[in-house]
């Protein structure tokens, strides 16, 4: 029997052990998609206790606590930080087979040198140990980033954001990790949302352009993109219900926009037509600016209406959508490719059944402009677990170019989540190591070591064109 989460955790054979410890373990981290608050980095936030850095905003943990019958008071309610931590510790012991168990203990090991098991019995010991360490200056937000070996972070930023905190970080010579904005224009796309018209007014104010038409929306966004680009932005990110393609004429799109701005509802078809026109325009902007475009889709959000009204979005009430038509994704990419305006694109679906579709579609649009111009993004959200990662790696290896994969991201709001890169790298090394052990690939460490280091870090550096 192997020891609990020891140095060879998830590494099941000698080749995997060698690949991880010799090539992956100390390779730097490039976190090209996350939801970290740049203000906390700019101000170098310190944390009073483990709950603040561990449970605040973590809807993964919140979902599990609810599934264990924990009262909402101890999840997002007004219970004390200590009470919330105790509630989490009490249920964590039930998380057998859940990646939360591995993530939590990797974080305790790497940041707090705690190698025991957190449960109701050990909760006070862990609470006191972590809080004592968090009081030290070397456990501030910036130092946690440095401790993790991170060289660059891309946050998630709305077109109307001032990016003032990115500027503060950029102008501070004492912190040499790049923190760059990523363009996330979902609110300008989501014409069906109740706050759409208010948002368009805000976009008008920030851009300095009076918006009277859809064409004006695109002009205002281009103005904001110019600003984002001056701040080092070279990545866009788009949250879609599915990868839709419902083309319409510009006259039809203008009529849909005017209808919505007049306070009327738009039909499902009109919504899809507007979003298609919007995303095609964003794809062209990315191509023109040499941005990488990321498409996240396959999610049905805010399913529990009562809880959404009570505590809002991104609180753990989203689910996998079973409606992700691959033909529309192919048609969308083709529409941009036809005019030579298809940018580097990373495709993520929350539905793991889409893995093979993604890998076959992206193979239709690869070209010599970049290695892996169209990427199958890392196993995302509900899939960033052992099974989900193995399935994504298997599909990509079977149908695409695994060696050209841009690798892992955190997609997190926590400064302790960088251990997810370690989790991924262990799974990656075991996946490749097993192929070697089975005689399916030569034991050539010049090749194997390069593949592991490239997927862990260097492919992303080259793909995004970051100056590191």
Coordinates of C-alpha atoms in Angstrom, one line a residue:
X1 CA 0.0 0.0 0.0
X2 CA 1.3 3.5 -0.9
X3 CA 1.5 6.2 1.7
X4 CA -1.2 8.9 1.7
X5 CA -0.3 11.6 -0.8
X6 CA 3.5 11.1 -0.5
X7 CA 6.2 12.4 -2.9
X8 CA 5.1 9.9 -5.6
X9 CA 1.4 10.6 -5.3
X10 CA -0.5 9.6 -8.5
X11 CA 2.7 8.3 -10.0
X12 CA 2.2 4.6 -10.6
X13 CA 5.4 3.5 -12.3
X14 CA 9.1 4.3 -12.4
X15 CA 8.9 6.3 -15.7
X16 CA 6.2 8.5 -14.3
X17 CA 8.2 9.1 -11.2
X18 CA 11.3 10.1 -13.2
X19 CA 9.3 12.4 -15.6
X20 CA 7.6 14.2 -12.7
X21 CA 10.6 14.7 -10.4
X22 CA 13.2 15.4 -13.1
X23 CA 11.2 17.5 -15.5
X24 CA 7.8 18.7 -14.3
X25 CA 8.1 19.3 -10.6
X26 CA 10.2 22.5 -10.7
X27 CA 9.2 23.9 -14.1
X28 CA 7.6 27.4 -13.7
X29 CA 3.9 28.1 -13.8
X30 CA 2.1 30.2 -16.4
X31 CA -1.5 30.8 -15.3
X32 CA -3.1 32.1 -18.5
X33 CA -6.7 32.0 -17.2
X34 CA -7.9 32.7 -13.7
X35 CA -10.3 34.8 -11.7
X36 CA -7.9 36.2 -9.2
X37 CA -8.7 39.8 -8.1
X38 CA -5.9 42.0 -9.3
X39 CA -6.5 44.5 -6.5
X40 CA -5.4 41.8 -4.0
X41 CA -2.1 41.5 -5.8
X42 CA -1.6 45.2 -6.2
X43 CA -2.3 45.8 -2.5
X44 CA -0.4 42.6 -1.5
X45 CA -3.3 41.4 0.6
X46 CA -2.6 39.6 3.8
X47 CA -5.1 37.0 5.1
X48 CA -6.3 36.9 8.7
X49 CA -7.1 33.2 8.6
X50 CA -7.3 30.1 6.4
X51 CA -11.0 30.6 5.7
X52 CA -10.3 33.9 3.9
X53 CA -7.8 32.4 1.5
X54 CA -9.4 29.0 1.2
X55 CA -13.2 29.2 1.3
X56 CA -14.0 32.7 0.2
X57 CA -15.5 32.5 -3.3
X58 CA -14.7 28.8 -3.7
X59 CA -18.0 27.4 -5.1
X60 CA -16.4 24.0 -5.6
X61 CA -16.2 23.7 -1.9
X62 CA -19.6 25.3 -1.4
X63 CA -21.3 22.7 -3.6
X64 CA -19.7 19.8 -1.7
X65 CA -20.7 21.3 1.6
X66 CA -24.3 21.6 0.5
X67 CA -24.3 18.0 -0.7
X68 CA -23.2 17.0 2.8
X69 CA -26.2 18.9 4.3
X70 CA -24.3 21.8 5.7
X71 CA -26.5 24.8 6.5
X72 CA -26.0 27.8 4.1
X73 CA -25.1 29.9 7.1
X74 CA -21.8 28.1 7.3
X75 CA -21.2 28.3 3.5
X76 CA -22.0 31.8 2.3
X77 CA -23.9 33.1 5.3
X78 CA -23.0 35.1 8.4
X79 CA -21.2 32.4 10.5
X80 CA -17.8 33.3 11.7
X81 CA -14.7 32.3 9.7
X82 CA -13.8 29.7 12.4
X83 CA -17.3 28.2 12.2
X84 CA -17.1 28.0 8.4
X85 CA -13.7 26.3 8.5
X86 CA -14.9 23.8 11.1
X87 CA -17.9 23.0 8.9
X88 CA -15.5 22.4 5.9
X89 CA -13.2 20.3 8.0
X90 CA -16.1 18.2 9.3
X91 CA -17.3 17.2 5.8
X92 CA -13.9 16.9 4.0
X93 CA -13.4 13.4 5.3
X94 CA -16.4 12.4 3.3
X95 CA -14.8 13.6 0.0
X96 CA -13.4 10.3 -0.9
X97 CA -12.7 10.2 -4.7
X98 CA -13.4 13.9 -5.0
X99 CA -10.5 16.1 -6.3
X100 CA -11.3 18.6 -3.5
X101 CA -9.7 16.1 -1.1
X102 CA -6.5 16.1 -3.1
X103 CA -6.5 19.8 -3.8
X104 CA -7.1 20.7 -0.1
X105 CA -4.3 18.4 1.1
X106 CA -1.8 19.5 -1.6
X107 CA -2.4 23.1 -0.5
X108 CA -1.9 22.2 3.2
X109 CA 1.3 20.3 2.3
X110 CA 2.8 22.9 0.0
X111 CA 1.9 26.1 1.8
X112 CA 1.6 25.1 5.4
X113 CA 3.9 22.0 5.6
X114 CA 1.0 20.0 7.0
X115 CA 1.1 16.3 5.9
X116 CA -1.7 14.9 8.0
X117 CA -5.4 14.5 7.1
X118 CA -7.8 17.4 7.8
X119 CA -11.0 16.3 9.5
X120 CA -13.2 17.2 12.4
X121 CA -10.6 15.8 14.9
X122 CA -7.7 17.7 13.4
X123 CA -9.6 20.9 12.5
X124 CA -8.3 23.0 15.5
X125 CA -4.7 21.9 14.9
X126 CA -4.9 22.9 11.2
X127 CA -6.7 26.1 12.0
X128 CA -4.1 27.3 14.4
X129 CA -1.1 26.2 12.4
X130 CA -2.3 27.8 9.2
X131 CA -3.4 31.1 10.9
X132 CA 0.0 31.4 12.6
X133 CA 1.8 31.0 9.3
X134 CA -0.6 33.4 7.5
X135 CA 0.4 36.2 9.9
X136 CA 3.9 36.1 8.5
X137 CA 4.7 38.6 5.7
X138 CA 6.0 35.8 3.4
X139 CA 2.4 34.5 3.2
X140 CA 0.9 37.6 1.6
X141 CA -0.8 37.4 -1.8
X142 CA 2.3 38.3 -3.8
X143 CA 4.6 36.0 -1.8
X144 CA 2.2 33.1 -2.3
X145 CA 2.5 33.7 -6.1
X146 CA 6.3 33.8 -5.9
X147 CA 6.4 30.8 -3.6
X148 CA 4.4 28.9 -6.3
X149 CA 6.9 29.6 -9.1
X150 CA 4.4 31.6 -11.1
X151 CA 5.9 33.9 -13.8
X152 CA 2.8 35.3 -15.4
X153 CA -1.0 35.6 -14.6
X154 CA -3.9 36.6 -16.9
X155 CA -6.9 37.8 -14.9
X156 CA -10.4 38.1 -16.2
X157 CA -11.5 41.6 -17.0
X158 CA -14.6 43.4 -18.3
X159 CA -14.2 46.0 -21.1
X160 CA -15.4 48.8 -18.8
X161 CA -12.8 48.0 -16.1
X162 CA -10.3 50.8 -15.5
X163 CA -7.4 48.3 -15.1
X164 CA -6.0 50.6 -12.4
X165 CA -4.7 47.7 -10.3
X166 CA -2.9 46.2 -13.3
X167 CA -1.2 49.5 -13.8
X168 CA -0.2 49.6 -10.1
X169 CA 1.4 46.2 -10.4
X170 CA 3.0 47.0 -13.7
X171 CA 4.6 50.2 -12.3
X172 CA 5.9 48.4 -9.2
X173 CA 9.5 47.3 -9.8
X174 CA 9.5 45.3 -6.5
X175 CA 7.2 42.5 -8.0
X176 CA 8.5 40.9 -11.2
X177 CA 5.5 38.6 -11.9
X178 CA 3.6 39.8 -14.9
X179 CA -0.2 40.3 -14.2
X180 CA -1.9 41.0 -17.4
X181 CA -5.6 41.6 -18.2
X182 CA -7.7 39.3 -20.3
X183 CA -10.6 40.6 -22.3
X184 CA -14.0 39.2 -21.2
X185 CA -16.8 41.0 -23.0
X186 CA -19.7 38.7 -22.0
X187 CA -21.9 41.5 -20.7
X188 CA -21.8 43.2 -24.1
X189 CA -22.8 39.9 -25.7
X190 CA -25.5 38.7 -23.4
X191 CA -28.4 40.6 -25.0
X192 CA -30.9 38.5 -23.1
X193 CA -29.7 39.6 -19.6
X194 CA -31.8 42.1 -17.6
X195 CA -28.8 44.5 -17.2
X196 CA -27.9 44.6 -20.9
X197 CA -29.2 48.1 -21.7
X198 CA -27.6 49.5 -18.5
X199 CA -24.3 47.9 -19.5
X200 CA -24.4 49.4 -23.0
X201 CA -24.8 52.8 -21.4
X202 CA -21.8 52.2 -19.2
X203 CA -19.8 51.0 -22.2
X204 CA -20.8 54.2 -23.9
X205 CA -19.6 56.4 -21.0
X206 CA -16.2 54.6 -20.6
X207 CA -15.4 54.5 -24.3
X208 CA -16.5 58.1 -24.9
X209 CA -18.6 57.1 -27.8
X210 CA -22.4 57.5 -28.0
X211 CA -23.8 54.1 -28.7
X212 CA -26.9 54.1 -31.0
X213 CA -26.4 50.9 -32.9
X214 CA -24.7 47.5 -32.9
X215 CA -22.0 49.0 -35.1
X216 CA -21.4 51.6 -32.4
X217 CA -21.1 48.7 -29.8
X218 CA -18.3 47.2 -31.9
X219 CA -16.5 50.6 -32.3
X220 CA -16.8 51.2 -28.5
X221 CA -15.3 47.8 -27.8
X222 CA -12.5 48.4 -30.3
X223 CA -11.7 51.6 -28.4
X224 CA -11.5 49.6 -25.2
X225 CA -9.5 46.9 -26.8
X226 CA -6.9 49.5 -27.8
X227 CA -6.6 50.4 -24.1
X228 CA -6.4 46.8 -23.0
X229 CA -3.7 46.2 -25.5
X230 CA -1.6 49.1 -24.1
X231 CA -1.8 47.3 -20.7
X232 CA -0.4 44.1 -22.1
X233 CA -3.6 42.2 -22.9
X234 CA -3.2 39.6 -25.7
X235 CA -5.9 37.1 -24.6
X236 CA -9.7 37.2 -24.9
X237 CA -12.1 34.9 -23.1
X238 CA -15.7 34.3 -23.8
X239 CA -18.3 32.4 -21.7
X240 CA -20.9 30.9 -24.1
X241 CA -24.0 28.7 -23.5
X242 CA -22.8 26.8 -26.5
X243 CA -20.7 27.5 -29.6
X244 CA -23.5 28.9 -31.6
X245 CA -23.7 29.8 -35.2
X246 CA -26.8 31.5 -36.5
X247 CA -25.7 34.0 -39.2
X248 CA -27.8 37.0 -40.0
X249 CA -27.5 40.2 -42.1
X250 CA -26.2 43.4 -40.5
X251 CA -29.6 44.9 -41.0
X252 CA -31.2 42.1 -39.0
X253 CA -28.6 42.5 -36.2
X254 CA -29.2 46.2 -36.0
X255 CA -33.0 45.6 -35.7
X256 CA -32.4 43.1 -32.9
X257 CA -30.2 45.5 -31.1
X258 CA -32.6 48.4 -31.4
X259 CA -35.5 46.2 -30.3
X260 CA -33.6 45.2 -27.1
X261 CA -32.5 48.8 -26.4
X262 CA -36.1 49.9 -26.6
X263 CA -36.9 47.6 -23.7
X264 CA -38.4 44.7 -25.6
X265 CA -37.5 41.0 -25.3
X266 CA -35.7 39.2 -28.1
X267 CA -36.5 35.7 -29.3
X268 CA -34.2 32.7 -28.8
X269 CA -33.3 32.9 -32.5
X270 CA -32.6 36.6 -32.3
X271 CA -30.5 36.1 -29.3
X272 CA -28.4 33.5 -31.2
X273 CA -28.1 35.7 -34.2
X274 CA -26.9 38.7 -32.1
X275 CA -24.4 36.5 -30.2
X276 CA -23.1 35.0 -33.5
X277 CA -22.5 38.4 -35.0
X278 CA -20.9 39.6 -31.8
X279 CA -18.5 36.6 -31.6
X280 CA -17.6 36.8 -35.2
X281 CA -16.6 40.4 -34.6
X282 CA -14.6 39.5 -31.6
X283 CA -12.8 36.8 -33.6
X284 CA -11.9 39.3 -36.2
X285 CA -10.6 41.7 -33.6
X286 CA -8.5 38.9 -32.1
X287 CA -7.1 38.0 -35.4
X288 CA -6.2 41.6 -36.3
X289 CA -4.5 42.1 -32.9
X290 CA -2.9 38.6 -32.8
X291 CA -4.8 37.8 -29.6
X292 CA -5.6 34.3 -28.5
X293 CA -9.3 33.7 -28.3
X294 CA -10.7 31.3 -25.6
X295 CA -14.2 29.9 -25.9
X296 CA -15.7 28.3 -22.8
X297 CA -19.1 26.7 -23.4
X298 CA -21.3 23.8 -22.5
X299 CA -22.5 25.3 -19.2
X300 CA -26.1 25.9 -18.0
X301 CA -25.8 28.6 -15.3
X302 CA -27.7 29.7 -12.3
X303 CA -30.1 26.7 -12.2
X304 CA -31.4 27.3 -8.7
X305 CA -33.5 30.4 -9.1
X306 CA -34.3 30.8 -5.5
X307 CA -30.6 30.7 -4.5
X308 CA -29.6 32.9 -7.4
X309 CA -32.0 35.6 -6.2
X310 CA -30.6 35.2 -2.6
X311 CA -26.8 35.1 -3.2
X312 CA -26.2 35.8 -6.9
X313 CA -24.1 34.2 -9.7
X314 CA -21.0 32.1 -9.4
X315 CA -22.0 30.5 -6.1
X316 CA -22.2 26.9 -7.1
X317 CA -25.5 26.4 -9.0
X318 CA -24.2 25.8 -12.5
X319 CA -24.2 22.5 -14.4
X320 CA -23.1 20.7 -17.5
X321 CA -25.2 21.4 -20.5
X322 CA -26.0 18.5 -22.9
X323 CA -26.6 20.9 -25.8
X324 CA -23.3 21.7 -27.5
X325 CA -23.8 21.1 -31.2
X326 CA -20.4 20.5 -32.8
X327 CA -21.7 21.4 -36.3
X328 CA -22.3 25.0 -35.1
X329 CA -18.8 25.2 -33.6
X330 CA -17.3 24.0 -36.9
X331 CA -19.4 26.5 -38.9
X332 CA -18.4 29.4 -36.6
X333 CA -14.7 28.6 -37.0
X334 CA -15.1 28.1 -40.7
X335 CA -16.8 31.5 -41.1
X336 CA -13.6 33.2 -39.7
X337 CA -11.3 30.9 -41.6
X338 CA -13.0 31.7 -44.9
X339 CA -11.8 35.3 -44.7
X340 CA -8.5 34.4 -43.1
X341 CA -9.6 35.9 -39.8
X342 CA -9.5 32.9 -37.5
X343 CA -7.2 33.7 -34.6
X344 CA -5.4 31.2 -32.3
X345 CA -8.3 29.7 -30.5
X346 CA -8.6 27.5 -27.4
X347 CA -11.8 25.4 -27.1
X348 CA -13.2 24.3 -23.7
X349 CA -16.5 22.5 -23.2
X350 CA -17.9 21.7 -19.8
X351 CA -19.4 18.6 -21.3
X352 CA -16.7 15.8 -21.4
X353 CA -18.7 14.1 -24.2
X354 CA -17.5 16.9 -26.4
X355 CA -13.8 15.8 -26.2
X356 CA -13.7 13.9 -29.4
X357 CA -15.8 16.4 -31.3
X358 CA -13.4 19.2 -30.3
X359 CA -10.4 17.2 -31.3
X360 CA -11.7 16.4 -34.7
X361 CA -13.1 19.9 -35.4
X362 CA -9.9 21.6 -34.5
X363 CA -7.9 19.3 -36.8
X364 CA -9.9 20.9 -39.7
X365 CA -8.4 24.4 -39.0
X366 CA -4.8 23.8 -38.0
X367 CA -2.2 25.5 -40.3
X368 CA 1.5 26.4 -40.4
X369 CA 1.0 29.8 -38.6
X370 CA 1.4 28.2 -35.2
X371 CA 1.9 24.8 -33.6
X372 CA -1.5 23.8 -32.5
X373 CA -3.2 27.0 -33.6
X374 CA -6.5 25.6 -32.5
X375 CA -6.2 24.0 -29.0
X376 CA -8.3 21.7 -26.9
X377 CA -8.2 23.5 -23.6
X378 CA -7.4 21.6 -20.4
X379 CA -10.2 19.7 -18.6
X380 CA -12.3 22.5 -17.3
X381 CA -14.3 23.1 -14.1
X382 CA -16.2 20.0 -13.4
X383 CA -13.7 18.0 -15.4
X384 CA -10.4 19.2 -13.7
X385 CA -10.2 15.9 -11.8
X386 CA -8.2 12.8 -12.3
X387 CA -10.8 11.1 -14.6
X388 CA -11.6 14.3 -16.5
X389 CA -7.9 15.1 -17.1
X390 CA -7.1 11.6 -18.3
X391 CA -10.1 11.6 -20.6
X392 CA -9.0 14.9 -22.1
X393 CA -5.4 13.8 -22.5
X394 CA -6.5 10.5 -24.1
X395 CA -8.7 12.2 -26.6
X396 CA -6.1 14.8 -27.5
X397 CA -3.4 12.2 -27.9
X398 CA -5.6 9.9 -30.0
X399 CA -6.9 12.6 -32.3
X400 CA -4.5 15.6 -32.1
X401 CA -1.1 16.7 -31.1
X402 CA -0.6 16.1 -27.4
X403 CA 3.0 17.3 -27.4
X404 CA 1.8 20.7 -28.6
X405 CA -0.8 21.1 -25.8
X406 CA -0.7 24.4 -23.9
X407 CA -1.4 22.7 -20.6
X408 CA -3.0 23.6 -17.3
X409 CA -4.6 26.7 -15.9
X410 CA -6.2 27.4 -12.4
X411 CA -9.5 29.0 -13.4
X412 CA -9.6 29.9 -9.7
X413 CA -10.1 32.8 -7.3
X414 CA -7.7 31.5 -4.7
X415 CA -4.0 32.2 -4.3
X416 CA -3.5 28.6 -3.1
X417 CA -4.8 27.0 -6.2
X418 CA -1.5 26.8 -8.0
X419 CA -1.1 23.3 -6.7
X420 CA -3.6 22.3 -9.4
X421 CA -0.8 22.6 -11.8
X422 CA 1.1 20.1 -9.7
X423 CA -2.0 17.8 -9.7
X424 CA -2.2 18.1 -13.5
X425 CA 1.5 17.5 -14.0
X426 CA 1.4 14.3 -11.9
X427 CA -1.5 13.0 -13.9
X428 CA 0.3 14.0 -17.2
X429 CA 3.5 12.3 -16.2
X430 CA 1.7 9.1 -15.2
X431 CA -0.3 9.1 -18.5
X432 CA 2.9 9.4 -20.5
X433 CA 4.9 7.1 -18.2
X434 CA 2.3 4.4 -18.6
X435 CA 2.6 4.6 -22.4
X436 CA 6.3 4.1 -22.1
X437 CA 6.0 1.3 -19.5
X438 CA 3.5 -0.5 -21.9
X439 CA 6.0 -0.3 -24.7
X440 CA 3.8 2.2 -26.6
X441 CA 6.5 4.8 -26.8
X442 CA 10.4 4.7 -26.5
X443 CA 12.1 5.4 -23.2
X444 CA 13.9 8.4 -24.7
X445 CA 14.1 11.1 -22.0
X446 CA 15.4 13.7 -24.4
X447 CA 12.0 13.5 -26.1
X448 CA 9.9 12.7 -23.1
X449 CA 11.4 15.3 -20.8
X450 CA 10.9 18.0 -23.5
X451 CA 7.3 17.0 -24.0
X452 CA 6.6 17.2 -20.3
X453 CA 8.3 20.5 -19.8
X454 CA 6.7 22.0 -22.9
X455 CA 3.1 20.9 -21.9
X456 CA 3.8 22.2 -18.3
X457 CA 5.0 25.6 -19.4
X458 CA 7.0 26.3 -22.5
X459 CA 4.2 25.6 -25.1
X460 CA 2.0 28.2 -23.5
X461 CA 4.9 30.8 -23.5
X462 CA 5.4 30.3 -27.2
X463 CA 1.7 30.0 -28.1
X464 CA 0.6 33.2 -26.3
X465 CA 3.8 35.0 -27.3
X466 CA 4.5 36.2 -23.8
X467 CA 7.8 37.9 -23.1
X468 CA 9.3 35.8 -20.4

